[in-house]
Structure formats: C-alpha cells, structure tokens
Amino acid sequence: MHRFGVVMLVAGGILTVLGLAVGFATMFAGKDELAKLFLGIVPLGFIVGFTGIATTLLFRPHKR
C-alpha cells in the first residue's frame, strides 16, 4: 500500500501540473472550452495527490 500511495502522489502531481500548463496555454490561445476541460483536471489532481499522501502516511513500512 505504501508504494500505491507514492504512485498516487506522483500521479496527482502530474495531473495538476499538466492540467495547469495545458489549461492556461489553451486559454491564452483562445480555446476556452478546451481550457475548461484541462483546468477542471486540476482539482482531480489535488484529490489524487492528497489520497497518495494519506495512504503513504497511513501505510508506511514498519521498521523492525
């Protein structure tokens, strides 16, 4: 589960960064409908990233 949390954290970061970059680029290019789609991905990226953080903290490996 710890590895799953790390993967979710990375995926959330990628979704957030790509959503912001592509969303603003398409907005400045005048394609507003496409910009709404990509900017709408940003909150999903935050949720996925937060899930990854919580999973990583809850299921960290035990040191014996």
PDB file of C-alpha atoms in Angstrom:
ATOM      1  CA  MET A   1       0.000   0.000   0.000  1.00  0.00           C
ATOM      2  CA  HIS A   2       2.912   2.344   0.638  1.00  0.00           C
ATOM      3  CA  ARG A   3       4.072   2.025  -2.957  1.00  0.00           C
ATOM      4  CA  PHE A   4       0.499   2.637  -4.149  1.00  0.00           C
ATOM      5  CA  GLY A   5       0.453   5.857  -2.123  1.00  0.00           C
ATOM      6  CA  VAL A   6       3.693   7.029  -3.684  1.00  0.00           C
ATOM      7  CA  VAL A   7       2.359   6.274  -7.171  1.00  0.00           C
ATOM      8  CA  MET A   8      -0.845   8.172  -6.390  1.00  0.00           C
ATOM      9  CA  LEU A   9       1.143  11.152  -5.107  1.00  0.00           C
ATOM     10  CA  VAL A  10       3.229  11.294  -8.279  1.00  0.00           C
ATOM     11  CA  ALA A  11       0.156  10.828 -10.482  1.00  0.00           C
ATOM     12  CA  GLY A  12      -1.628  13.645  -8.651  1.00  0.00           C
ATOM     13  CA  GLY A  13       1.309  15.955  -9.151  1.00  0.00           C
ATOM     14  CA  ILE A  14       1.493  15.140 -12.845  1.00  0.00           C
ATOM     15  CA  LEU A  15      -2.252  15.677 -13.303  1.00  0.00           C
ATOM     16  CA  THR A  16      -2.100  19.012 -11.513  1.00  0.00           C
ATOM     17  CA  VAL A  17       0.904  20.349 -13.409  1.00  0.00           C
ATOM     18  CA  LEU A  18      -0.330  19.172 -16.800  1.00  0.00           C
ATOM     19  CA  GLY A  19      -3.820  20.490 -16.154  1.00  0.00           C
ATOM     20  CA  LEU A  20      -2.492  23.915 -15.227  1.00  0.00           C
ATOM     21  CA  ALA A  21       0.039  24.136 -18.051  1.00  0.00           C
ATOM     22  CA  VAL A  22      -2.221  22.903 -20.841  1.00  0.00           C
ATOM     23  CA  GLY A  23      -5.268  24.686 -19.430  1.00  0.00           C
ATOM     24  CA  PHE A  24      -3.631  28.097 -19.353  1.00  0.00           C
ATOM     25  CA  ALA A  25      -1.945  27.545 -22.721  1.00  0.00           C
ATOM     26  CA  THR A  26      -5.260  26.722 -24.380  1.00  0.00           C
ATOM     27  CA  MET A  27      -6.965  29.608 -22.580  1.00  0.00           C
ATOM     28  CA  PHE A  28      -4.422  32.095 -23.922  1.00  0.00           C
ATOM     29  CA  ALA A  29      -4.794  30.514 -27.377  1.00  0.00           C
ATOM     30  CA  GLY A  30      -8.500  31.353 -27.301  1.00  0.00           C
ATOM     31  CA  LYS A  31      -9.862  27.808 -26.992  1.00  0.00           C
ATOM     32  CA  ASP A  32     -11.988  28.369 -23.911  1.00  0.00           C
ATOM     33  CA  GLU A  33     -13.972  25.109 -23.943  1.00  0.00           C
ATOM     34  CA  LEU A  34     -10.798  23.024 -24.094  1.00  0.00           C
ATOM     35  CA  ALA A  35      -9.251  25.196 -21.378  1.00  0.00           C
ATOM     36  CA  LYS A  36     -12.200  24.479 -19.063  1.00  0.00           C
ATOM     37  CA  LEU A  37     -11.658  20.755 -19.558  1.00  0.00           C
ATOM     38  CA  PHE A  38      -7.972  20.860 -18.669  1.00  0.00           C
ATOM     39  CA  LEU A  39      -8.394  23.301 -15.792  1.00  0.00           C
ATOM     40  CA  GLY A  40     -11.113  21.008 -14.459  1.00  0.00           C
ATOM     41  CA  ILE A  41      -8.497  18.258 -14.154  1.00  0.00           C
ATOM     42  CA  VAL A  42      -6.548  20.292 -11.568  1.00  0.00           C
ATOM     43  CA  PRO A  43      -8.892  19.578  -8.601  1.00  0.00           C
ATOM     44  CA  LEU A  44      -8.832  15.901  -9.522  1.00  0.00           C
ATOM     45  CA  GLY A  45      -5.038  16.036  -9.363  1.00  0.00           C
ATOM     46  CA  PHE A  46      -5.203  17.571  -5.886  1.00  0.00           C
ATOM     47  CA  ILE A  47      -7.579  14.855  -4.701  1.00  0.00           C
ATOM     48  CA  VAL A  48      -5.395  12.085  -6.127  1.00  0.00           C
ATOM     49  CA  GLY A  49      -2.278  13.670  -4.615  1.00  0.00           C
ATOM     50  CA  PHE A  50      -3.890  14.079  -1.203  1.00  0.00           C
ATOM     51  CA  THR A  51      -5.037  10.455  -1.333  1.00  0.00           C
ATOM     52  CA  GLY A  52      -1.449   9.477  -2.076  1.00  0.00           C
ATOM     53  CA  ILE A  53      -0.130  11.469   0.877  1.00  0.00           C
ATOM     54  CA  ALA A  54      -2.694   9.976   3.257  1.00  0.00           C
ATOM     55  CA  THR A  55      -2.059   6.429   2.012  1.00  0.00           C
ATOM     56  CA  THR A  56       1.702   6.860   2.288  1.00  0.00           C
ATOM     57  CA  LEU A  57       1.445   8.143   5.859  1.00  0.00           C
ATOM     58  CA  LEU A  58      -1.055   5.523   6.995  1.00  0.00           C
ATOM     59  CA  PHE A  59       0.716   2.525   5.488  1.00  0.00           C
ATOM     60  CA  ARG A  60       4.370   3.369   5.886  1.00  0.00           C
ATOM     61  CA  PRO A  61       6.696   0.368   6.172  1.00  0.00           C
ATOM     62  CA  HIS A  62       7.372  -0.877   9.684  1.00  0.00           C
ATOM     63  CA  LYS A  63      10.980  -0.825  10.855  1.00  0.00           C
ATOM     64  CA  ARG A  64      11.921  -3.880  12.850  1.00  0.00           C
TER      65      ARG A  64
END
